[in-house]
Tab-separated table of C-alpha atoms in Angstrom:
chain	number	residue	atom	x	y	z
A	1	UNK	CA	290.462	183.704	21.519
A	2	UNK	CA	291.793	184.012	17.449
A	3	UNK	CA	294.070	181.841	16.647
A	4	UNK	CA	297.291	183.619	15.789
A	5	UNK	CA	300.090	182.291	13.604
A	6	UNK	CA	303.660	184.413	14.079
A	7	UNK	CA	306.730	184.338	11.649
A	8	UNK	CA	310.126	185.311	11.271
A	9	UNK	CA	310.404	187.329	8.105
A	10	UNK	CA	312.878	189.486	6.618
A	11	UNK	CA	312.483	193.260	4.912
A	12	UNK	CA	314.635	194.774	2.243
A	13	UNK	CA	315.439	198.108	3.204
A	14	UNK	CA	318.092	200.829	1.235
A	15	UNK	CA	320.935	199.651	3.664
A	16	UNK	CA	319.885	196.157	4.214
A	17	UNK	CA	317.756	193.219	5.154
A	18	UNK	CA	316.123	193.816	8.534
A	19	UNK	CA	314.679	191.038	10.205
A	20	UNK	CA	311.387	191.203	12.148
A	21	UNK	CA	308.266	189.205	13.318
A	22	UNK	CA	305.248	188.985	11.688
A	23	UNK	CA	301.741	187.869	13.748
A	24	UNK	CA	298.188	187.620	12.699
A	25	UNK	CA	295.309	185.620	13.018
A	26	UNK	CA	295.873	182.222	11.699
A	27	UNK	CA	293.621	182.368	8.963
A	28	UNK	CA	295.390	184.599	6.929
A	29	UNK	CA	292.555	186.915	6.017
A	30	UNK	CA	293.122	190.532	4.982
A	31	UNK	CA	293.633	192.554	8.691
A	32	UNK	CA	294.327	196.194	9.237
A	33	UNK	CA	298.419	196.755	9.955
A	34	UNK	CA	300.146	197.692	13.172
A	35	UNK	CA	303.881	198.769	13.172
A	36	UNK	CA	305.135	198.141	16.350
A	37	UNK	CA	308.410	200.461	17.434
A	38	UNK	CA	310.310	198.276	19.917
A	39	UNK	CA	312.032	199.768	22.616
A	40	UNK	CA	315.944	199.734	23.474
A	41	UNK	CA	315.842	195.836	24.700
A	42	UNK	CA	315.372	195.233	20.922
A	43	UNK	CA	312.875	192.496	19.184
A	44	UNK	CA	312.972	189.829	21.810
A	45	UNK	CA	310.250	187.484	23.700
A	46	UNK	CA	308.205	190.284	25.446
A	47	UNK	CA	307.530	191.790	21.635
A	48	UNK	CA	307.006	188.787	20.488
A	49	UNK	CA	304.399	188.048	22.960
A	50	UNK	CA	303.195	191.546	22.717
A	51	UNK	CA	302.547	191.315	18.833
A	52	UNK	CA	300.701	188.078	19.442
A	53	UNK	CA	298.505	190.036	22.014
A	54	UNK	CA	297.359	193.166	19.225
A	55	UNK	CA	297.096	189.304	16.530
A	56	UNK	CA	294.443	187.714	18.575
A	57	UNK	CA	292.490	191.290	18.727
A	58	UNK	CA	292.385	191.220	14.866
A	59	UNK	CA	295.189	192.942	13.322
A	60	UNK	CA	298.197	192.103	11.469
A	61	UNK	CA	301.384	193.105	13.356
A	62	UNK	CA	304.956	193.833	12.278
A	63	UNK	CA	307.764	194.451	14.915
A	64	UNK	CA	310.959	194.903	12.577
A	65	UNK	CA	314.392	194.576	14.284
A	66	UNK	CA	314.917	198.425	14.401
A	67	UNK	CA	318.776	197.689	14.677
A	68	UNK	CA	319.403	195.240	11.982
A	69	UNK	CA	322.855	197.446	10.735
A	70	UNK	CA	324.199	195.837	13.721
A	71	UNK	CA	323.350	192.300	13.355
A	72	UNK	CA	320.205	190.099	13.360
A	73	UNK	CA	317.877	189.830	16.854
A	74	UNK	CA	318.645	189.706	19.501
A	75	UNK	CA	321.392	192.181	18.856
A	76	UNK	CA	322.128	192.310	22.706
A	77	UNK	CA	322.727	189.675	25.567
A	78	UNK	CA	319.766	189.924	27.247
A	79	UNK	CA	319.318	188.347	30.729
A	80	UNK	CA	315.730	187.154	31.031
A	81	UNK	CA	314.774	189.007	33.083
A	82	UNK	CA	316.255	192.217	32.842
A	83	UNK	CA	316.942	194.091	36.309
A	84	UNK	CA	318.584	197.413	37.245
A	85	UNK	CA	321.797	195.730	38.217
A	86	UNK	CA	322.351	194.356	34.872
A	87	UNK	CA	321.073	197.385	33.152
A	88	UNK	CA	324.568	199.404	33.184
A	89	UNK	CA	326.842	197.157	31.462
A	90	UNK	CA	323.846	196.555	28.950
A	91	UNK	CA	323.148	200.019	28.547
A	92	UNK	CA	326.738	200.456	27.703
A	93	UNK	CA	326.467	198.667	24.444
A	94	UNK	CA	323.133	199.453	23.887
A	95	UNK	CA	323.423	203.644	23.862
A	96	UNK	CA	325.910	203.701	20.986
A	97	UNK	CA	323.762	201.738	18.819
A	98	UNK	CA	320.684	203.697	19.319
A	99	UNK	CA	322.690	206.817	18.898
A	100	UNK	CA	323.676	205.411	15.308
A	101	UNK	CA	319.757	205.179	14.891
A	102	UNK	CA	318.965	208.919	13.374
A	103	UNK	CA	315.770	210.363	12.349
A	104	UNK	CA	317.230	210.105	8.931
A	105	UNK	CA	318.096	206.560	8.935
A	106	UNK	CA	314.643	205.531	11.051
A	107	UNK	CA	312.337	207.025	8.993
A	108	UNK	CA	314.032	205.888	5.487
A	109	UNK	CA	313.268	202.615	7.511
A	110	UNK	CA	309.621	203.087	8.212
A	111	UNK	CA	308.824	203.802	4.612
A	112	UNK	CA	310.316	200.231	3.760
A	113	UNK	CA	308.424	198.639	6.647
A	114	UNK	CA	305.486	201.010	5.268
A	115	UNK	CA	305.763	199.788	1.759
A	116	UNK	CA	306.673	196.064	2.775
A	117	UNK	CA	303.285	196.061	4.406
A	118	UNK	CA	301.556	197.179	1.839
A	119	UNK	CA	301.950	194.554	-0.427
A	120	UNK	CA	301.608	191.708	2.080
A	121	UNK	CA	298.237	189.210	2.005
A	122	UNK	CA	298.153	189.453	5.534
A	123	UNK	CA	297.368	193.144	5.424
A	124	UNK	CA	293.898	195.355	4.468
A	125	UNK	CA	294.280	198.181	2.033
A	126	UNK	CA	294.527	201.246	3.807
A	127	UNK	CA	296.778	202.600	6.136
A	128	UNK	CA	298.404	201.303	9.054
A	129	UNK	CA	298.574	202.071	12.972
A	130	UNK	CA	301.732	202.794	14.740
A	131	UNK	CA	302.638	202.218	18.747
A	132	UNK	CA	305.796	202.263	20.066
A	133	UNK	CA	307.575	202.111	23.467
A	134	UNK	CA	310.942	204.373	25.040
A	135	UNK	CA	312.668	204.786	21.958
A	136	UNK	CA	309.718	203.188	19.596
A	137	UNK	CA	306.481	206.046	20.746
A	138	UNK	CA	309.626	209.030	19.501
A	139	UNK	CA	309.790	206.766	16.294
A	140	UNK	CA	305.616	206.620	16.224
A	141	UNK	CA	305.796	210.281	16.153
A	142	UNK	CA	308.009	210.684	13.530
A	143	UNK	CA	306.400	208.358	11.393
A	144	UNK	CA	302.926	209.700	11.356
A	145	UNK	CA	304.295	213.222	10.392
A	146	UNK	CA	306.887	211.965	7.920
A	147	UNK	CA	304.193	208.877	6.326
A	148	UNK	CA	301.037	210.932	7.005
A	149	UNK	CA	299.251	209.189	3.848
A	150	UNK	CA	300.106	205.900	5.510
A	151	UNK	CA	299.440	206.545	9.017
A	152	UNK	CA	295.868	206.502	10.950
A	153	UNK	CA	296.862	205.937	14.025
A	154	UNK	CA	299.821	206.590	16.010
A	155	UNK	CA	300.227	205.613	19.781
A	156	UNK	CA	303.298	205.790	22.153
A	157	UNK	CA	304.098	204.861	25.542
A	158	UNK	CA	306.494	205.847	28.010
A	159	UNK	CA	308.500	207.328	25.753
A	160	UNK	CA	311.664	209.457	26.005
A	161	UNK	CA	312.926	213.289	24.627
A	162	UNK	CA	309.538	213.922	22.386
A	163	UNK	CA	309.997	217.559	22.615
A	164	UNK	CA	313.313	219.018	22.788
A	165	UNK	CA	314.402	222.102	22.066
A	166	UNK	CA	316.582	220.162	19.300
A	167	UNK	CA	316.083	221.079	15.436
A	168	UNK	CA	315.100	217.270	15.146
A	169	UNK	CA	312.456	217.048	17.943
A	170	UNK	CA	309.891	214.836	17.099
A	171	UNK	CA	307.246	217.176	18.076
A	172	UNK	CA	308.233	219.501	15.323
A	173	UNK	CA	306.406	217.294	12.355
A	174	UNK	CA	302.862	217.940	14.185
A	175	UNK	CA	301.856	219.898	11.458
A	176	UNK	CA	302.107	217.215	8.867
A	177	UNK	CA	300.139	214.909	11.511
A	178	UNK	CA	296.469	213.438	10.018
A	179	UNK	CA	296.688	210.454	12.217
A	180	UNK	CA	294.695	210.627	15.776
A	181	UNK	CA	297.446	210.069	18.599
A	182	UNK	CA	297.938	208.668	21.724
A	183	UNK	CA	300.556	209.294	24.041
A	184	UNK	CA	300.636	207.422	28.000
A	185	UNK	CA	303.618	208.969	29.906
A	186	UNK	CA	305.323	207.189	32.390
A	187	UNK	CA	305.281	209.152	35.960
A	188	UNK	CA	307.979	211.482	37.068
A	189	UNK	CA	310.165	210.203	33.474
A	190	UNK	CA	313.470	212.352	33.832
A	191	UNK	CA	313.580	211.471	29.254
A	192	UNK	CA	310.114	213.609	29.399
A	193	UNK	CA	310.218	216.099	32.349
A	194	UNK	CA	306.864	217.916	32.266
A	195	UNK	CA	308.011	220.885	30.439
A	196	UNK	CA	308.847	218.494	27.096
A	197	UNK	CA	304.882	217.366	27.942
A	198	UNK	CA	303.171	220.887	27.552
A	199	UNK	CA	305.129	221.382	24.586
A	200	UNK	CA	304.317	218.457	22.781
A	201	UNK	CA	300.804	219.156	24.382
A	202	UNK	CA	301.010	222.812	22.789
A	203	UNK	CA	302.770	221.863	19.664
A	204	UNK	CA	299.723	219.024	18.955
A	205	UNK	CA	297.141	221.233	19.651
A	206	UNK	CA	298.069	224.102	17.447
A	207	UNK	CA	298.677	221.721	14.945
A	208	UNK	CA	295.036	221.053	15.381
A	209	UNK	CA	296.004	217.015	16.028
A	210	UNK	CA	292.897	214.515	17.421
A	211	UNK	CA	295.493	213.530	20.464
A	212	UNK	CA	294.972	212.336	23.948
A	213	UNK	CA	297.960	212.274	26.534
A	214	UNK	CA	297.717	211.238	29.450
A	215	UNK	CA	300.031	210.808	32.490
A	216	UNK	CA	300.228	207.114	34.320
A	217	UNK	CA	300.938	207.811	38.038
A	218	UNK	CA	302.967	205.814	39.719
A	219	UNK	CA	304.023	204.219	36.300
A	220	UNK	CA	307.797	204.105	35.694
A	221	UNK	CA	309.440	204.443	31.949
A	222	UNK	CA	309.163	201.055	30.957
A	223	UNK	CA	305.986	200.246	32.878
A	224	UNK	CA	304.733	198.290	29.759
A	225	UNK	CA	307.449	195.701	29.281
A	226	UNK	CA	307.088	192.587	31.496
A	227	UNK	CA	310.557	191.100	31.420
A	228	UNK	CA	312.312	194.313	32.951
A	229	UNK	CA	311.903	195.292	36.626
A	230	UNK	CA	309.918	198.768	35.627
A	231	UNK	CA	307.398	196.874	34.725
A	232	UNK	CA	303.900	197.937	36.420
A	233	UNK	CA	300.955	196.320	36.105
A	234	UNK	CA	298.288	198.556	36.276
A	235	UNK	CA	300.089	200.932	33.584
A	236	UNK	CA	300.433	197.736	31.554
A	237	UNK	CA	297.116	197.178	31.675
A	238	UNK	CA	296.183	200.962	31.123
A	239	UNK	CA	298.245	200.680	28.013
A	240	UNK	CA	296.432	197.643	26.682
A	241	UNK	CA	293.043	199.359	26.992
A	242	UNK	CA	294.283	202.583	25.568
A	243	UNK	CA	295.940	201.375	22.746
A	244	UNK	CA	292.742	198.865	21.597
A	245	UNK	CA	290.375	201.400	22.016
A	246	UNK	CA	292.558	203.482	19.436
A	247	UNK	CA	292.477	201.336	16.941
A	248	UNK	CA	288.914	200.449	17.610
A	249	UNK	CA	287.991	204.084	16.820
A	250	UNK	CA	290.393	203.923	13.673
A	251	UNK	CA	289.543	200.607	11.782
């Protein structure tokens, strides 16, 4: 098992400083990038631990605090472990700060987490993979059609409202895609009800996108993250296979 070394480190952005955490393999050698999109918990343990996973397979890995405009991680009260009963009294401070997240404002973001990454030791030359998770794989999206020089790779997982019929969908940058992508829906998600996955299915394709996306059955949203009571192991697991083998096949 690699030896992996994580830090807190902080990224100047054009509103800000956002704070993140930074893993790799201990001995600081050159590694390809992954830009990990959290989902709406925030950057807390289960990234952290996450980040350390994708370090100790070989790669340098960034999970910025996607919400730094409203203070420093953790942003939110989190209970340890986080269980439906607590979830509507988080979820009421949580929505209005992820609503204050736009496409705008996220991807002027990922072009300073881009950039930030680009001139770090840690990090190969080349571009970078993406995953993200709920809120993060929409963010993934986005990024490898609005970065597509950057981007190799771009993976997401159970995420939410990929295609709308909204004039911001994320689905709508496929044509700018180079990347290959992977998506792994959650089962029976009411964020991605299966019309939303033919046309992000359609919309990739047409686009002429290298994309896999598969459906995890019996997988709820959130099946990937361990401290929250959606969390499935077999779907984690799934995830963890599917998301190496990407970036085997891109570095």
């Amino acid at each position: 098992m690699t030896s992996v070394q994580g830090t807190d480190v902080d990224i100047p952005t054009e509103d800000g400083t956002a704070d993140a955490y930074l893993a790799h393999p201990a001995d600081g050698a050159p590694r390809p990038a992954v830009l990990v999109f959290q989902d709406a918990f925030g950057l807390r343990p289960q990234l952290r631990s996450m980040a350390d996973r994708l370090a100790e397979a070989g790669y340098t890995v960034l999970v910025p605090n996607l919400f730094y405009r409203h203070g420093r991680a953790p942003v939110f009260d989190l209970p340890e472990f986080i269980d439906p009963g607590a979830r509507p009294e988080i979820f009421e401070k949580i929505m209005p700060v992820m609503q204050a997240l736009t496409p705008e404002l996220a991807m002027r973001d990922a072009g300073a987490y881009l950039r930030w990454l680009a001139e770090r030791p840690e990090v190969a030359d080349g571009p970078v993979a993406l995953t993200g998770y709920c809120m993060g794989a929409r963010l993934s999206l986005l990024t490898a059609g609005t970065y597509p020089d950057r981007v190799a790779a771009a993976a997401g997982f159970h995420g939410g409202r990929l295609a709308t019929d909204t004039p911001d969908s994320p689905h709508l940058v496929a044509g700018q895609i180079t990347a290959e992508l992977y998506f792994g829906h959650a089962d029976n998600d009411h964020s991605l009800p299966p019309e939303q996955i033919e046309r992000l299915e359609a919309a990739l394709t047409e686009a002429g996108v290298r994309h896999r996306c598969e459906v995890y059955e019996g997988a709820p949203h959130g099946f990937t993250q361990a401290d929250t009571a959606a969390y499935h192991s077999e779907g984690d697991e799934r995830h963890w296979a599917a998301l190496l083998d990407l970036l085997k096949r891109t570095y």
